[in-house]
XYZ file of C-alpha atoms in Angstrom:
394
model
C 0.000 0.000 0.000
C 2.860 2.414 0.855
C 4.463 1.762 -2.544
C 1.188 2.630 -4.253
C 0.814 5.828 -2.217
C 4.400 6.815 -3.017
C 3.807 6.221 -6.710
C 0.563 8.206 -6.609
C 2.370 11.089 -4.900
C 5.138 10.972 -7.519
C 2.563 11.064 -10.320
C 0.741 13.967 -8.651
C 4.039 15.907 -8.486
C 4.789 15.028 -12.098
C 1.514 16.667 -13.157
C 1.849 19.762 -10.951
C 1.008 22.911 -12.959
C 1.194 20.962 -16.234
C -0.701 22.461 -19.141
C -2.233 19.845 -21.421
C -3.227 20.712 -24.956
C -5.820 18.568 -26.749
C -5.742 18.031 -30.490
C -7.432 15.747 -32.970
C -5.156 12.937 -34.141
C -5.384 14.219 -37.718
C -3.705 17.472 -36.628
C -0.649 15.785 -35.169
C -0.216 12.628 -37.236
C -0.442 11.237 -40.760
C -2.535 8.181 -41.612
C -2.293 5.415 -44.234
C -4.409 2.325 -44.883
C -2.710 -1.018 -45.300
C -2.971 -3.129 -48.465
C -3.939 -6.725 -49.225
C -1.190 -9.360 -49.120
C -3.201 -12.535 -49.792
C -1.409 -13.366 -53.068
C 2.037 -12.692 -51.631
C 2.129 -14.799 -48.455
C 5.110 -17.170 -48.227
C 6.229 -19.426 -45.342
C 9.604 -17.805 -44.658
C 9.421 -14.376 -46.246
C 11.705 -11.429 -45.656
C 8.979 -9.165 -44.218
C 6.409 -9.634 -41.456
C 2.838 -8.898 -42.556
C 1.258 -6.761 -39.854
C -2.356 -7.931 -39.621
C -4.860 -8.029 -36.753
C -3.669 -11.452 -35.550
C -0.073 -10.211 -35.381
C -1.094 -7.163 -33.318
C -3.595 -8.967 -31.079
C -0.984 -11.613 -30.156
C 1.748 -8.993 -29.586
C 3.683 -10.373 -32.550
C 3.565 -14.044 -31.517
C 1.528 -15.130 -34.578
C 2.835 -13.869 -37.913
C 2.609 -14.341 -41.675
C 5.400 -13.390 -44.077
C 5.982 -11.972 -47.536
C 8.902 -11.206 -49.834
C 7.178 -8.061 -51.159
C 7.050 -5.016 -48.924
C 3.789 -3.790 -50.436
C 3.182 -1.162 -47.757
C 6.503 -0.283 -46.018
C 6.668 0.698 -42.372
C 9.285 2.666 -40.487
C 10.564 3.068 -36.937
C 8.019 4.791 -34.650
C 5.050 4.118 -36.957
C 2.008 3.215 -34.836
C -0.296 0.535 -36.220
C -3.921 0.130 -35.139
C -6.494 -2.616 -35.725
C -9.520 -1.243 -37.580
C -11.787 -4.339 -37.752
C -12.877 -6.890 -35.180
C -15.711 -9.220 -34.242
C -18.355 -8.157 -31.689
C -16.871 -7.917 -28.177
C -13.422 -8.556 -29.673
C -10.245 -7.633 -27.817
C -8.272 -6.578 -30.915
C -10.253 -3.498 -31.978
C -8.071 -0.369 -31.660
C -5.166 -2.388 -30.254
C -1.844 -0.812 -31.239
C 1.677 -1.867 -32.179
C 4.731 0.370 -32.563
C 7.389 -0.347 -35.186
C 10.902 -0.785 -33.778
C 12.855 -1.583 -36.945
C 13.019 -0.412 -40.579
C 12.734 -2.829 -43.522
C 11.028 -5.506 -41.436
C 7.263 -5.009 -41.753
C 4.566 -4.564 -44.394
C 1.124 -3.168 -43.493
C -1.918 -5.322 -44.238
C -5.400 -4.102 -45.136
C -7.760 -3.052 -42.313
C -4.770 -1.953 -40.256
C -4.149 1.762 -39.966
C -0.657 3.215 -40.076
C -0.049 6.383 -38.041
C 3.101 8.520 -38.076
C 3.724 11.561 -35.880
C 4.215 14.822 -37.798
C 6.456 16.564 -35.255
C 8.369 14.344 -32.802
C 9.612 17.429 -30.928
C 6.050 17.957 -29.714
C 4.616 14.445 -29.600
C 6.607 11.373 -28.553
C 5.465 8.404 -30.721
C 5.579 5.867 -27.864
C 3.373 8.174 -25.791
C 0.853 8.286 -28.637
C 1.035 4.475 -28.831
C -0.085 4.218 -25.194
C -2.806 6.862 -25.649
C -4.345 5.152 -28.689
C -4.104 1.572 -27.435
C -7.704 0.326 -27.012
C -8.915 3.887 -26.462
C -12.602 4.082 -25.554
C -12.956 6.800 -28.182
C -12.718 3.950 -30.724
C -13.879 0.836 -28.852
C -17.226 2.624 -28.300
C -18.059 1.854 -31.952
C -18.359 -1.859 -31.084
C -22.133 -2.389 -30.821
C -21.633 -5.942 -29.434
C -23.704 -7.396 -32.306
C -22.011 -6.729 -35.649
C -18.408 -6.694 -36.830
C -16.852 -3.293 -36.196
C -15.082 -1.555 -39.091
C -13.482 1.708 -38.009
C -13.359 4.485 -40.600
C -10.337 6.685 -41.254
C -12.226 9.797 -40.142
C -13.226 8.182 -36.829
C -9.580 7.454 -36.092
C -8.351 10.905 -37.142
C -10.988 12.561 -34.934
C -9.686 10.879 -31.757
C -8.680 13.607 -29.308
C -5.087 13.367 -28.069
C -3.821 14.987 -24.831
C -0.440 16.619 -25.386
C 1.444 17.525 -22.208
C 5.032 18.865 -22.423
C 7.469 16.443 -24.063
C 9.403 15.724 -20.842
C 6.140 14.607 -19.202
C 5.383 12.333 -22.154
C 8.801 10.664 -21.987
C 8.550 10.141 -18.213
C 5.112 8.526 -18.590
C 6.519 6.217 -21.270
C 9.489 5.337 -19.036
C 7.183 4.325 -16.171
C 4.838 2.281 -18.363
C 7.742 0.609 -20.165
C 9.105 -0.507 -16.783
C 5.863 -2.327 -16.044
C 5.582 -3.903 -19.510
C 9.234 -5.052 -19.422
C 8.692 -6.750 -16.061
C 5.595 -8.517 -17.387
C 7.528 -9.560 -20.504
C 10.322 -11.029 -18.366
C 7.822 -13.007 -16.285
C 6.066 -14.210 -19.438
C 9.379 -15.376 -20.927
C 10.134 -17.258 -17.713
C 6.669 -18.838 -17.837
C 7.247 -19.934 -21.451
C 10.500 -21.606 -20.404
C 8.697 -23.328 -17.507
C 5.962 -24.537 -19.884
C 8.566 -26.106 -22.189
C 10.163 -27.774 -19.178
C 6.738 -28.984 -18.007
C 5.917 -30.440 -21.451
C 9.280 -32.207 -21.566
C 8.855 -33.903 -18.183
C 5.178 -34.653 -18.830
C 6.079 -36.436 -22.073
C 8.884 -38.341 -20.337
C 6.602 -39.447 -17.495
C 3.910 -40.593 -19.918
C 6.184 -42.531 -22.282
C 6.053 -46.303 -21.874
C 7.457 -49.207 -23.871
C 4.945 -51.610 -25.424
C 5.856 -54.542 -23.172
C 6.348 -52.399 -20.077
C 2.658 -51.904 -19.219
C -0.765 -53.037 -20.319
C -2.370 -51.094 -23.204
C -6.147 -50.703 -23.529
C -8.680 -48.731 -25.585
C -10.485 -45.864 -23.842
C -13.818 -47.500 -24.595
C -12.737 -50.569 -22.594
C -11.775 -48.778 -19.404
C -13.967 -45.651 -19.275
C -17.676 -44.781 -19.357
C -18.658 -42.384 -22.141
C -21.515 -39.951 -21.410
C -23.622 -37.684 -23.598
C -24.297 -34.015 -23.058
C -27.448 -31.919 -23.138
C -29.390 -30.624 -26.110
C -28.875 -26.874 -25.962
C -28.117 -24.037 -28.382
C -25.543 -21.292 -27.992
C -28.318 -18.700 -27.717
C -30.047 -20.714 -24.972
C -26.763 -21.014 -23.074
C -26.381 -17.253 -23.224
C -29.988 -16.752 -22.113
C -29.804 -18.958 -18.996
C -26.253 -18.029 -17.949
C -26.049 -16.691 -14.382
C -22.838 -15.479 -12.784
C -21.724 -17.745 -9.916
C -24.363 -20.406 -10.671
C -23.224 -23.897 -9.569
C -23.485 -25.930 -12.802
C -21.125 -25.429 -15.755
C -22.170 -26.229 -19.327
C -19.243 -26.542 -21.741
C -19.311 -25.652 -25.433
C -16.430 -25.505 -27.916
C -13.221 -23.608 -27.234
C -13.401 -21.510 -24.060
C -17.183 -21.008 -24.267
C -19.316 -22.073 -21.315
C -22.425 -21.102 -19.340
C -23.053 -21.190 -15.594
C -26.593 -22.302 -14.791
C -28.736 -23.671 -11.976
C -29.331 -27.409 -11.609
C -32.992 -27.105 -12.612
C -32.140 -25.301 -15.878
C -31.381 -28.593 -17.657
C -32.667 -32.187 -17.250
C -31.185 -34.046 -14.284
C -30.200 -36.953 -16.559
C -27.872 -34.609 -18.479
C -25.870 -33.615 -15.394
C -22.557 -35.404 -14.810
C -21.258 -35.451 -11.239
C -18.138 -37.571 -11.803
C -14.585 -36.219 -12.332
C -14.370 -36.415 -16.113
C -12.467 -35.767 -19.314
C -14.500 -33.555 -21.643
C -13.858 -34.137 -25.338
C -14.180 -30.892 -27.310
C -14.783 -32.554 -30.633
C -15.372 -29.658 -33.055
C -13.380 -26.628 -34.134
C -10.441 -26.539 -31.730
C -10.180 -30.216 -30.765
C -8.895 -30.608 -27.216
C -9.489 -32.275 -23.848
C -10.465 -30.662 -20.567
C -10.554 -32.156 -17.071
C -13.371 -31.132 -14.722
C -14.246 -32.467 -11.258
C -17.418 -30.535 -10.359
C -21.009 -31.047 -11.597
C -21.238 -30.192 -15.300
C -22.797 -30.879 -18.656
C -21.859 -30.003 -22.231
C -23.420 -29.525 -25.641
C -24.591 -32.838 -27.080
C -22.160 -32.837 -30.020
C -19.410 -33.304 -27.414
C -18.889 -36.232 -25.061
C -17.055 -36.997 -21.841
C -15.418 -39.929 -20.080
C -15.295 -40.951 -16.437
C -14.066 -44.003 -14.553
C -15.703 -46.211 -11.940
C -12.720 -48.548 -11.810
C -10.479 -48.127 -8.779
C -7.493 -49.134 -10.909
C -7.938 -46.159 -13.261
C -7.099 -42.590 -12.221
C -9.146 -40.504 -14.647
C -6.767 -37.564 -14.325
C -3.853 -39.775 -15.402
C -5.833 -40.595 -18.581
C -6.478 -36.866 -19.075
C -2.780 -36.009 -18.833
C -1.935 -38.757 -21.326
C -4.586 -37.545 -23.798
C -3.256 -33.965 -23.557
C 0.010 -35.256 -25.048
C -1.975 -36.675 -27.991
C -4.122 -33.659 -28.876
C -2.178 -33.086 -32.095
C -3.035 -36.664 -33.176
C -6.768 -35.964 -32.818
C -6.456 -32.513 -34.386
C -4.844 -34.134 -37.435
C -7.760 -36.575 -37.691
C -10.240 -33.695 -37.437
C -8.423 -31.566 -40.017
C -9.602 -33.903 -42.797
C -13.116 -32.447 -42.407
C -14.233 -29.036 -43.703
C -15.164 -28.150 -40.119
C -12.497 -29.850 -37.966
C -14.188 -32.569 -35.922
C -13.727 -36.084 -34.578
C -16.235 -38.851 -33.844
C -16.697 -41.085 -30.787
C -14.912 -44.085 -32.391
C -11.784 -41.937 -32.750
C -11.492 -41.726 -28.965
C -13.248 -44.997 -27.974
C -10.741 -47.063 -29.962
C -7.694 -45.039 -28.977
C -5.235 -47.213 -27.044
C -3.386 -45.861 -24.006
C -0.832 -47.326 -21.560
C -2.191 -48.422 -18.166
C 0.540 -48.667 -15.506
C -0.336 -49.684 -11.949
C -2.683 -47.308 -10.133
C 0.131 -46.325 -7.742
C 2.238 -45.186 -10.692
C -0.769 -43.363 -12.180
C -1.306 -41.552 -8.870
C 2.374 -40.568 -8.645
C 2.354 -39.189 -12.196
C -0.788 -37.165 -11.455
C 0.730 -35.778 -8.242
C 3.905 -34.658 -10.057
C 2.066 -33.167 -13.030
C -0.455 -31.377 -10.799
C 2.433 -29.571 -9.120
C 4.000 -28.638 -12.463
C 0.612 -27.552 -13.777
C 0.023 -25.293 -10.778
C 3.357 -23.548 -11.385
C 2.729 -22.991 -15.101
C -1.045 -22.625 -15.473
C -2.731 -21.820 -12.159
C -4.061 -18.270 -11.828
C -4.012 -18.609 -8.024
C -0.350 -19.534 -7.608
C 2.974 -19.568 -9.405
C 4.023 -17.353 -12.301
C 0.554 -16.928 -13.879
C -0.656 -15.325 -10.660
C 2.379 -13.018 -10.589
C 1.841 -12.052 -14.242
C -1.861 -11.360 -13.604
C -0.989 -9.135 -10.632
C 1.644 -7.238 -12.628
C -0.838 -6.756 -15.483
C -3.411 -5.295 -13.080
C -0.731 -3.049 -11.613
C 0.260 -1.895 -15.105
C -3.373 -1.160 -16.037
C -3.911 0.772 -12.804
C -0.924 3.049 -13.339
C -1.563 3.354 -17.087
C -5.048 4.693 -16.340
C -3.654 6.984 -13.658
C -0.853 8.330 -15.870
C -3.081 8.864 -18.897
C -5.981 10.420 -16.991
C -5.650 13.991 -18.150
C -8.387 16.605 -17.600
C -11.226 15.436 -19.811
C -12.634 17.203 -22.815
C -16.006 16.473 -24.355
C -15.795 13.430 -26.682
C -17.494 13.792 -30.033
């Protein structure tokens, strides 16, 4: 708490007697639209194509080209102009840190500061990033397509240059710390995957091998639409209904038939779109195009089976990729053969992997918790540092 108070006092002093000028973005910066690259994408091209996926993943997912159709230069600020309803990419920004490396794709805006002696580009990057002056155009129903004039009409606070650079220094400190923690987490995840694969590798004659359908009970879900899930969802309700990907609804027990409720620790098979497995040990159901497995055999630890299947997700994704809409069928999992060591070995593997998993994935402990806290801290101070005296938004 004292650290926060000290930081707040420092920020208050920083802003003492500061005069802030407000100008429309079009007065202080130039704007260009990106261009289509569809016919020029190559696996290992010389230039990175800056599209919405590249910006929304902070550069982790990229496509490449050998033709720099729309060149970009150091300090150019790039902004996502299109996104799905409730999307997190709309108006997200990226700042160019190297010449001759990037090419601007269509539906991404390119912004360059006219006078860097008055406006520090990195400061503008922070101001524009997910600004409510642009995210307000998301009506939560239709795809949002920002227009050039909407972007150029965004009002920009312009304090003295030394204030801008100090704000950037503070925010960069937070983002660098988060980046360091994220890099450490990535290294831990690789280590976790390595040891998980080693623990779950058995020779053919070392253990017994059986099909999932032989050792587990397969259960159906409930007949429900996405719109119905949305309609009956209640925050903090006790029963979780799973759909594809990360989609779910929380409902009351009497919202769906009792026969469709599963109360056993289970492996949920997400069989369409992104094919993956999820473990859940509280009451649940799922859409009826999915299925789940549980065990009533004391010699089978269902979580051991889950951990083994997680190592084989790529196998099932490859099966599903043969369909226009990626999907697998129940025989694909029922007939899948897995190693069955003694239950004591299964329990030991689960205990070890649970500890690794907590360190790499848990939001209540380990690095993910630290990263989440640092992100909240960054957002708090970002809002504080960029909270200049308001003007009326158009």
